[in-house]
CSV table of C-alpha atoms and ligand atoms in Angstrom, one decimal:
chain,number,residue,atom,x,y,z
A,28,MET,CA,0.0,0.0,0.0
A,29,PHE,CA,2.9,2.4,0.9
A,30,ASP,CA,5.6,0.6,-1.0
A,31,THR,CA,6.7,4.0,-2.4
A,32,VAL,CA,7.4,5.4,1.0
A,33,GLU,CA,11.1,6.0,1.7
A,34,ALA,CA,11.0,7.6,5.2
A,35,PHE,CA,8.6,7.8,8.1
A,36,TYR,CA,9.0,10.8,10.5
A,37,ARG,CA,7.4,11.4,13.9
A,38,PRO,CA,8.1,15.0,14.8
A,39,GLY,CA,7.6,16.2,18.4
A,40,THR,CA,6.6,19.7,17.6
A,41,VAL,CA,4.6,21.7,15.0
A,42,ARG,CA,7.8,23.6,14.1
A,43,GLU,CA,9.6,20.4,13.2
A,44,THR,CA,6.5,19.1,11.3
A,45,LEU,CA,6.5,22.3,9.2
A,46,ARG,CA,10.2,22.0,8.5
A,47,LEU,CA,9.7,18.3,7.4
A,48,LEU,CA,6.8,19.3,5.2
A,49,GLN,CA,8.8,22.1,3.6
A,50,ASN,CA,11.7,19.8,2.9
A,51,GLY,CA,9.6,17.0,1.5
A,52,LYS,CA,7.7,19.4,-0.8
A,53,LYS,CA,4.8,17.7,-2.7
A,54,ARG,CA,6.2,14.2,-1.9
A,55,ALA,CA,5.6,14.5,1.9
A,56,ARG,CA,2.3,13.8,3.5
A,57,VAL,CA,1.0,14.3,7.0
A,58,VAL,CA,-0.6,11.2,8.6
A,59,ALA,CA,-2.7,11.5,11.7
A,60,GLY,CA,-5.0,8.5,12.4
A,61,GLY,CA,-4.3,7.2,8.9
A,62,THR,CA,-7.9,6.0,8.4
A,63,ASP,CA,-8.4,8.0,5.2
A,64,LEU,CA,-4.8,7.9,4.0
A,65,VAL,CA,-4.5,4.1,3.9
A,66,VAL,CA,-7.7,3.9,1.8
A,67,GLU,CA,-6.4,6.6,-0.6
A,68,ALA,CA,-3.0,4.7,-1.0
A,69,ASP,CA,-1.5,7.6,-2.9
A,70,GLN,CA,1.6,6.2,-4.8
A,71,SER,CA,3.2,9.7,-5.1
A,72,ILE,CA,3.9,9.8,-1.3
A,73,ARG,CA,7.6,9.4,-0.5
A,74,PHE,CA,7.7,10.7,3.1
A,75,LEU,CA,5.1,10.2,5.8
A,76,ILE,CA,5.0,12.7,8.7
A,77,ASP,CA,3.1,11.3,11.7
A,78,ILE,CA,1.8,14.3,13.6
A,79,THR,CA,0.3,12.4,16.5
A,80,HIS,CA,3.2,13.3,18.8
A,81,ALA,CA,3.4,17.0,17.7
A,82,GLY,CA,1.4,18.2,20.7
A,83,LEU,CA,-1.9,18.7,18.9
A,84,SER,CA,-4.1,16.4,21.0
A,85,TYR,CA,-6.0,18.7,23.4
A,86,ILE,CA,-9.4,20.3,24.2
A,87,ARG,CA,-9.1,23.5,26.1
A,88,ARG,CA,-10.5,27.0,26.7
A,89,LYS,CA,-8.9,30.0,25.1
A,90,GLY,CA,-10.7,33.1,26.4
A,91,LYS,CA,-14.3,32.5,25.5
A,92,ALA,CA,-13.5,30.0,22.7
A,93,CYS,CA,-13.1,26.3,22.9
A,94,VAL,CA,-10.1,25.0,21.0
A,95,ILE,CA,-9.5,21.5,19.8
A,96,GLY,CA,-6.1,20.3,18.7
A,97,ALA,CA,-6.0,18.8,15.2
A,98,THR,CA,-5.0,15.3,16.3
A,99,THR,CA,-7.8,15.0,18.9
A,100,THR,CA,-9.4,11.7,18.1
A,101,MET,CA,-13.1,11.1,17.6
A,102,ALA,CA,-13.1,8.9,20.7
A,103,ALA,CA,-11.6,11.8,22.7
A,104,LEU,CA,-14.3,14.2,21.4
A,105,GLU,CA,-17.0,11.7,22.1
A,106,ASN,CA,-15.9,11.2,25.7
A,107,SER,CA,-14.8,14.7,26.6
A,108,PRO,CA,-17.0,16.2,29.3
A,109,ALA,CA,-16.3,19.7,27.8
A,110,ILE,CA,-17.4,18.7,24.3
A,111,ARG,CA,-20.4,16.8,25.7
A,112,ALA,CA,-21.5,19.9,27.5
A,113,LEU,CA,-20.9,22.2,24.5
A,114,ALA,CA,-24.0,23.0,22.4
A,115,SER,CA,-26.0,20.0,23.7
A,116,GLY,CA,-23.1,17.8,22.8
A,117,ILE,CA,-23.7,18.0,19.0
A,118,LEU,CA,-20.0,17.6,18.2
A,119,ALA,CA,-19.6,14.7,20.7
A,120,ARG,CA,-22.6,13.1,19.1
A,121,ALA,CA,-21.3,13.5,15.6
A,122,ALA,CA,-17.9,12.1,16.6
A,123,ALA,CA,-19.6,9.1,18.2
A,124,THR,CA,-21.1,8.2,14.8
A,125,CYS,CA,-17.8,8.1,12.9
A,126,GLY,CA,-17.3,4.5,12.1
A,127,SER,CA,-16.5,1.7,14.6
A,128,ILE,CA,-14.8,2.1,18.0
A,129,GLN,CA,-11.5,1.1,16.3
A,130,ILE,CA,-11.9,3.8,13.7
A,131,ARG,CA,-12.8,6.4,16.3
A,132,ASN,CA,-9.8,5.6,18.4
A,133,MET,CA,-7.5,6.5,15.4
A,134,ALA,CA,-9.5,9.0,13.3
A,135,THR,CA,-8.8,12.7,14.2
A,136,VAL,CA,-10.9,15.8,13.8
A,137,GLY,CA,-8.1,17.5,11.7
A,138,GLY,CA,-8.0,14.5,9.3
A,139,ASN,CA,-11.8,14.6,9.1
A,140,LEU,CA,-11.7,18.2,7.8
A,141,ALA,CA,-8.4,18.1,5.9
A,142,ASN,CA,-9.6,15.5,3.4
A,143,GLY,CA,-12.4,17.9,2.2
A,144,SER,CA,-15.1,15.2,2.3
A,145,PRO,CA,-18.6,16.5,1.9
A,146,ALA,CA,-19.8,13.7,4.3
A,147,ALA,CA,-17.3,14.4,7.1
A,148,ASP,CA,-19.5,14.1,10.2
A,149,THR,CA,-17.7,16.6,12.4
A,150,ALA,CA,-17.8,19.3,9.7
A,151,THR,CA,-21.6,19.8,9.9
A,152,PRO,CA,-21.8,20.6,13.7
A,153,LEU,CA,-18.6,22.6,13.4
A,154,LEU,CA,-20.2,24.7,10.6
A,155,ALA,CA,-23.3,25.3,12.7
A,156,LEU,CA,-21.0,26.3,15.6
A,157,ASP,CA,-19.2,28.9,13.4
A,158,ALA,CA,-15.9,27.2,14.0
A,159,GLU,CA,-12.7,28.5,12.6
A,160,VAL,CA,-9.7,26.5,11.4
A,161,VAL,CA,-6.2,27.5,12.4
A,162,LEU,CA,-3.6,26.7,9.7
A,163,ALA,CA,0.2,26.8,9.9
A,164,ASP,CA,2.9,26.8,7.2
A,165,ALA,CA,6.4,28.3,6.8
A,166,ARG,CA,4.9,31.8,6.5
A,167,GLY,CA,3.1,31.6,9.9
A,168,ARG,CA,-0.4,30.9,11.3
A,169,ARG,CA,-3.7,32.0,9.9
A,170,LYS,CA,-7.3,31.5,11.0
A,171,ILE,CA,-10.1,31.0,8.5
A,172,PRO,CA,-13.8,30.3,9.1
A,173,LEU,CA,-14.7,26.7,8.4
A,174,ALA,CA,-17.3,27.9,5.9
A,175,ALA,CA,-14.4,29.5,3.8
A,176,PHE,CA,-12.2,26.4,4.3
A,177,TYR,CA,-14.1,24.3,1.8
A,178,SER,CA,-13.6,25.4,-1.8
A,179,GLY,CA,-15.0,22.5,-3.9
A,180,ALA,CA,-15.5,18.8,-4.1
A,181,ARG,CA,-12.6,17.4,-1.9
A,182,LYS,CA,-10.9,20.8,-2.2
A,183,THR,CA,-10.0,23.0,0.7
A,184,ALA,CA,-8.2,26.3,1.2
A,185,ARG,CA,-5.5,24.5,3.2
A,186,GLY,CA,-3.0,24.1,0.3
A,187,SER,CA,0.0,22.4,1.9
A,188,ALA,CA,-0.6,24.0,5.3
A,189,LEU,CA,-1.0,22.0,8.5
A,190,ILE,CA,-4.3,22.2,10.4
A,191,VAL,CA,-3.2,23.0,13.9
A,192,GLU,CA,-6.5,23.5,15.7
A,193,ILE,CA,-10.2,24.2,15.4
A,194,SER,CA,-11.6,27.1,17.4
A,195,ILE,CA,-15.3,27.3,18.4
A,196,PRO,CA,-16.3,30.9,19.5
A,197,ALA,CA,-18.6,31.7,22.4
A,198,LEU,CA,-22.1,30.5,21.5
A,199,PRO,CA,-25.4,32.5,21.9
A,200,ARG,CA,-26.9,32.3,25.4
A,201,GLY,CA,-29.6,29.6,25.8
A,202,GLY,CA,-28.9,28.1,22.3
A,203,ARG,CA,-30.6,24.8,21.5
A,204,TRP,CA,-28.9,22.3,19.3
A,205,SER,CA,-29.3,19.1,17.4
A,206,PHE,CA,-27.2,16.8,15.2
A,207,GLN,CA,-28.9,14.2,12.9
A,208,LYS,CA,-27.3,11.6,10.8
A,209,LEU,CA,-28.6,9.0,8.4
A,210,GLY,CA,-26.3,6.2,7.3
A,211,ARG,CA,-26.9,2.8,5.7
A,212,THR,CA,-25.9,1.2,9.0
A,213,GLU,CA,-25.0,2.6,12.4
A,214,GLY,CA,-21.4,3.9,12.1
A,215,ASP,CA,-21.5,4.0,8.3
A,216,ILE,CA,-20.6,7.2,6.5
A,217,SER,CA,-23.5,9.7,6.2
A,218,LEU,CA,-26.0,9.5,3.4
A,219,VAL,CA,-27.1,12.9,4.8
A,220,ASN,CA,-26.3,14.7,8.0
A,221,ALA,CA,-27.6,17.9,9.5
A,222,ALA,CA,-26.8,20.1,12.5
A,223,ALA,CA,-29.0,23.0,13.7
A,224,GLY,CA,-28.9,25.6,16.4
A,225,LEU,CA,-31.6,28.0,17.5
A,226,GLN,CA,-31.8,30.8,20.0
A,227,LEU,CA,-35.4,31.7,20.9
A,228,ASP,CA,-36.7,34.9,22.5
A,229,SER,CA,-39.1,34.9,25.5
A,230,GLN,CA,-42.1,34.6,23.1
A,231,GLY,CA,-40.6,31.5,21.4
A,232,ARG,CA,-39.6,33.4,18.3
A,233,VAL,CA,-36.3,32.6,16.6
A,234,LYS,CA,-33.6,35.2,17.3
A,235,TRP,CA,-30.7,33.4,15.7
A,236,ALA,CA,-30.5,30.2,13.6
A,237,ARG,CA,-27.9,27.9,12.1
A,238,ILE,CA,-28.6,25.0,9.8
A,239,ALA,CA,-25.7,23.0,8.3
A,240,LEU,CA,-25.9,20.0,6.0
A,241,GLY,CA,-23.5,17.3,4.9
A,242,ALA,CA,-23.3,14.8,2.0
A,243,VAL,CA,-25.8,16.7,-0.1
A,244,ALA,CA,-23.5,19.1,-2.0
A,245,PRO,CA,-19.8,19.1,-3.2
A,246,THR,CA,-18.9,20.5,0.3
A,247,PRO,CA,-20.6,20.6,3.7
A,248,ILE,CA,-22.8,23.7,3.5
A,249,ARG,CA,-24.8,26.2,5.6
A,250,ALA,CA,-28.4,26.6,4.5
A,251,ALA,CA,-28.3,30.4,4.8
A,252,GLY,CA,-31.7,31.0,3.1
A,253,ALA,CA,-33.4,28.6,5.4
A,254,GLU,CA,-31.7,30.2,8.5
A,255,GLU,CA,-32.9,33.7,7.4
A,256,LEU,CA,-36.5,32.4,6.9
A,257,LEU,CA,-36.6,31.2,10.5
A,258,VAL,CA,-35.6,34.5,12.1
A,259,GLY,CA,-38.5,36.4,13.8
A,260,ARG,CA,-40.8,33.4,13.5
A,261,LYS,CA,-42.2,30.7,15.8
A,262,VAL,CA,-41.2,27.2,15.0
A,263,ASP,CA,-44.6,25.9,14.0
A,264,GLN,CA,-45.5,23.3,11.3
A,265,ILE,CA,-46.0,26.0,8.6
A,266,THR,CA,-42.7,27.6,9.3
A,267,LEU,CA,-41.0,24.2,9.4
A,268,ALA,CA,-42.5,23.2,6.0
A,269,GLU,CA,-41.2,26.5,4.4
A,270,VAL,CA,-37.8,26.3,6.0
A,271,CYS,CA,-37.3,22.6,5.0
A,272,ASP,CA,-38.3,23.5,1.4
A,273,GLU,CA,-35.8,26.3,1.4
A,274,ALA,CA,-33.1,24.0,2.8
A,275,VAL,CA,-33.7,21.4,0.1
A,276,ARG,CA,-33.4,24.2,-2.5
A,277,ALA,CA,-29.9,24.8,-1.3
A,278,VAL,CA,-28.6,21.3,-1.8
A,279,ARG,CA,-27.0,19.6,-4.9
A,280,PRO,CA,-26.8,15.9,-4.0
A,281,ILE,CA,-25.3,13.3,-6.2
A,282,SER,CA,-26.5,9.7,-6.9
A,283,ASP,CA,-23.9,7.1,-5.9
A,284,VAL,CA,-23.6,3.5,-4.6
A,285,ARG,CA,-25.1,4.6,-1.2
A,286,ALA,CA,-28.2,6.6,-2.3
A,287,SER,CA,-29.9,8.4,-5.2
A,288,ALA,CA,-29.9,12.2,-5.3
A,289,GLU,CA,-33.7,12.2,-5.0
A,290,TYR,CA,-33.5,10.1,-1.8
A,291,ARG,CA,-30.8,12.4,-0.3
A,292,ARG,CA,-33.0,15.4,-1.1
A,293,GLU,CA,-36.0,13.9,0.7
A,294,MET,CA,-33.9,12.8,3.7
A,295,CYS,CA,-32.4,16.2,3.9
A,296,ARG,CA,-36.0,17.6,4.4
A,297,VAL,CA,-36.6,14.9,7.1
A,298,LEU,CA,-33.4,15.5,9.0
A,299,VAL,CA,-33.7,19.3,9.0
A,300,LYS,CA,-37.2,19.0,10.3
A,301,ARG,CA,-36.1,16.6,13.0
A,302,ALA,CA,-33.2,18.8,14.0
A,303,LEU,CA,-35.3,22.0,14.2
A,304,GLU,CA,-38.1,20.2,16.2
A,305,GLU,CA,-35.5,18.9,18.6
A,306,CYS,CA,-34.0,22.4,19.0
A,307,ALA,CA,-37.5,24.0,19.4
A,308,GLY,CA,-38.5,21.3,21.9
A,309,GLY,CA,-35.4,22.3,23.9
A,310,THR,CA,-34.6,18.7,24.6
A,311,GLY,CA,-31.1,18.9,23.1
A,312,CYS,CA,-29.8,15.6,21.7
A,313,SER,CA,-29.2,12.6,23.9
A,314,LEU,CA,-25.7,11.1,23.9
B,413,FAD,C1,-14.2,2.0,8.0
B,413,FAD,C2,-14.3,3.5,8.0
B,413,FAD,C3,-15.4,4.1,8.4
B,413,FAD,C4,-15.5,5.5,8.4
B,413,FAD,N1,-16.6,6.1,8.9
B,413,FAD,C5,-16.7,7.5,8.9
B,413,FAD,C6,-17.9,8.1,9.4
B,413,FAD,O1,-18.9,7.5,9.8
B,413,FAD,N2,-17.9,9.5,9.3
B,413,FAD,C7,-16.8,10.2,8.9
B,413,FAD,O2,-16.9,11.5,8.9
B,413,FAD,N3,-15.7,9.6,8.4
B,413,FAD,C8,-15.6,8.3,8.4
B,413,FAD,N4,-14.5,7.7,8.0
B,413,FAD,C9,-13.4,8.5,7.4
B,413,FAD,C10,-12.2,8.8,8.4
B,413,FAD,O3,-12.2,7.9,9.5
B,413,FAD,C11,-12.3,10.2,8.9
B,413,FAD,O4,-12.4,11.2,7.9
B,413,FAD,C12,-11.1,10.6,9.9
B,413,FAD,O5,-11.5,11.6,10.7
B,413,FAD,C13,-9.9,11.0,9.1
B,413,FAD,O6,-8.9,11.3,10.1
B,413,FAD,P1,-7.5,10.6,10.2
B,413,FAD,O7,-6.8,11.2,11.4
B,413,FAD,O8,-7.6,9.1,10.1
B,413,FAD,O9,-6.8,11.2,8.8
B,413,FAD,P2,-5.6,10.6,8.0
B,413,FAD,O10,-6.0,9.4,7.2
B,413,FAD,O11,-4.4,10.5,8.8
B,413,FAD,O12,-5.4,11.8,7.0
B,413,FAD,C14,-6.4,12.1,6.0
B,413,FAD,C15,-5.9,13.3,5.1
B,413,FAD,O13,-5.8,14.5,5.9
B,413,FAD,C16,-4.5,14.9,5.9
B,413,FAD,N5,-4.3,15.4,7.3
B,413,FAD,C17,-4.6,14.7,8.4
B,413,FAD,N6,-4.4,15.5,9.5
B,413,FAD,C18,-4.0,16.7,9.0
B,413,FAD,C19,-3.7,18.0,9.6
B,413,FAD,N7,-3.7,18.2,10.9
B,413,FAD,N8,-3.3,19.0,8.8
B,413,FAD,C20,-3.3,18.8,7.5
B,413,FAD,N9,-3.6,17.7,6.8
B,413,FAD,C21,-3.9,16.7,7.6
B,413,FAD,C22,-3.6,13.7,5.5
B,413,FAD,O14,-2.4,14.1,4.9
B,413,FAD,C23,-4.5,13.0,4.6
B,413,FAD,O15,-4.5,13.6,3.3
B,413,FAD,C24,-14.4,6.3,8.0
B,413,FAD,C25,-13.2,5.6,7.5
B,413,FAD,C26,-13.2,4.2,7.5
B,413,FAD,C27,-11.9,3.6,7.0
């Protein structure tokens, strides 16, 4: 699988990682959990740079933000009290649906975003949470909104930069959240996934809304039109029907071995409705 690999490095710092990446030019590849990289089996790789010892496995507060190091595993996210308490645990719940326990013990959040997959399960809650991605290369560090990180099918704005961490800003007070996933089996990759967040006023009208969708477009997306429709309204059945129609208008699913585009469109409507009902009911999502 990696018979073209000439050297394997395990740097202990980000600085050393960046130096190795620069020296290796296009022939060097970062490996974290390896769960995507082994499947890809890219024959152009000559140097593998294992970043799991580079000090990027952490979940901590930075001011009002919650920051997550790039090599934090799905299992760590799933089991972290801080992530389970954040936004009704939508990120913990998404991480808990990523493959089997064995996969979740290896797979990292940085790898989940870096590969640019439209079905990446952590991307959808992170989009709804207005997360930002911190990138580093020889020129320094920069932070970009996750929404701007995705540039096309399996394309990101990362270039050859390293994802260092993901930053989740302070959330609206009293926000209510939901993550929904539909896969062929439990733990399978998403046919469709959805994350939503609502802040309601004292009359039950929506003050602030987020709806993010995965596996229904070339990249994970925010359904901005549907979010706008919600603001100022109560979450009743009429509003839900209009908002779900609008969300479906925003998607461009494909047909593949897992599902037809038509089925994905219909399931998108179902998952958005479930997510908003869960948010409006204030029950959060059970872990
Ligand atoms: C059986 C199976 C089931 C799966 N089920 C799911 C699922 O249900 N949901 C889901 O979302 N995914 C699923 N996946 C996909 C995969 O597990 C995830 O995308 C995982 O999070 C990838 O992380 P990793 O650390 O293993 O990445 P790796 O394989 O190590 O890397 C993936 C890519 O990202 C690059 N990379 C990794 N980390 C960084 C970084 N910090 N900075 C820059 N580039 C980086 C690598 O160079 C490589 O190109 C599944 C995979 C398998 C094999």
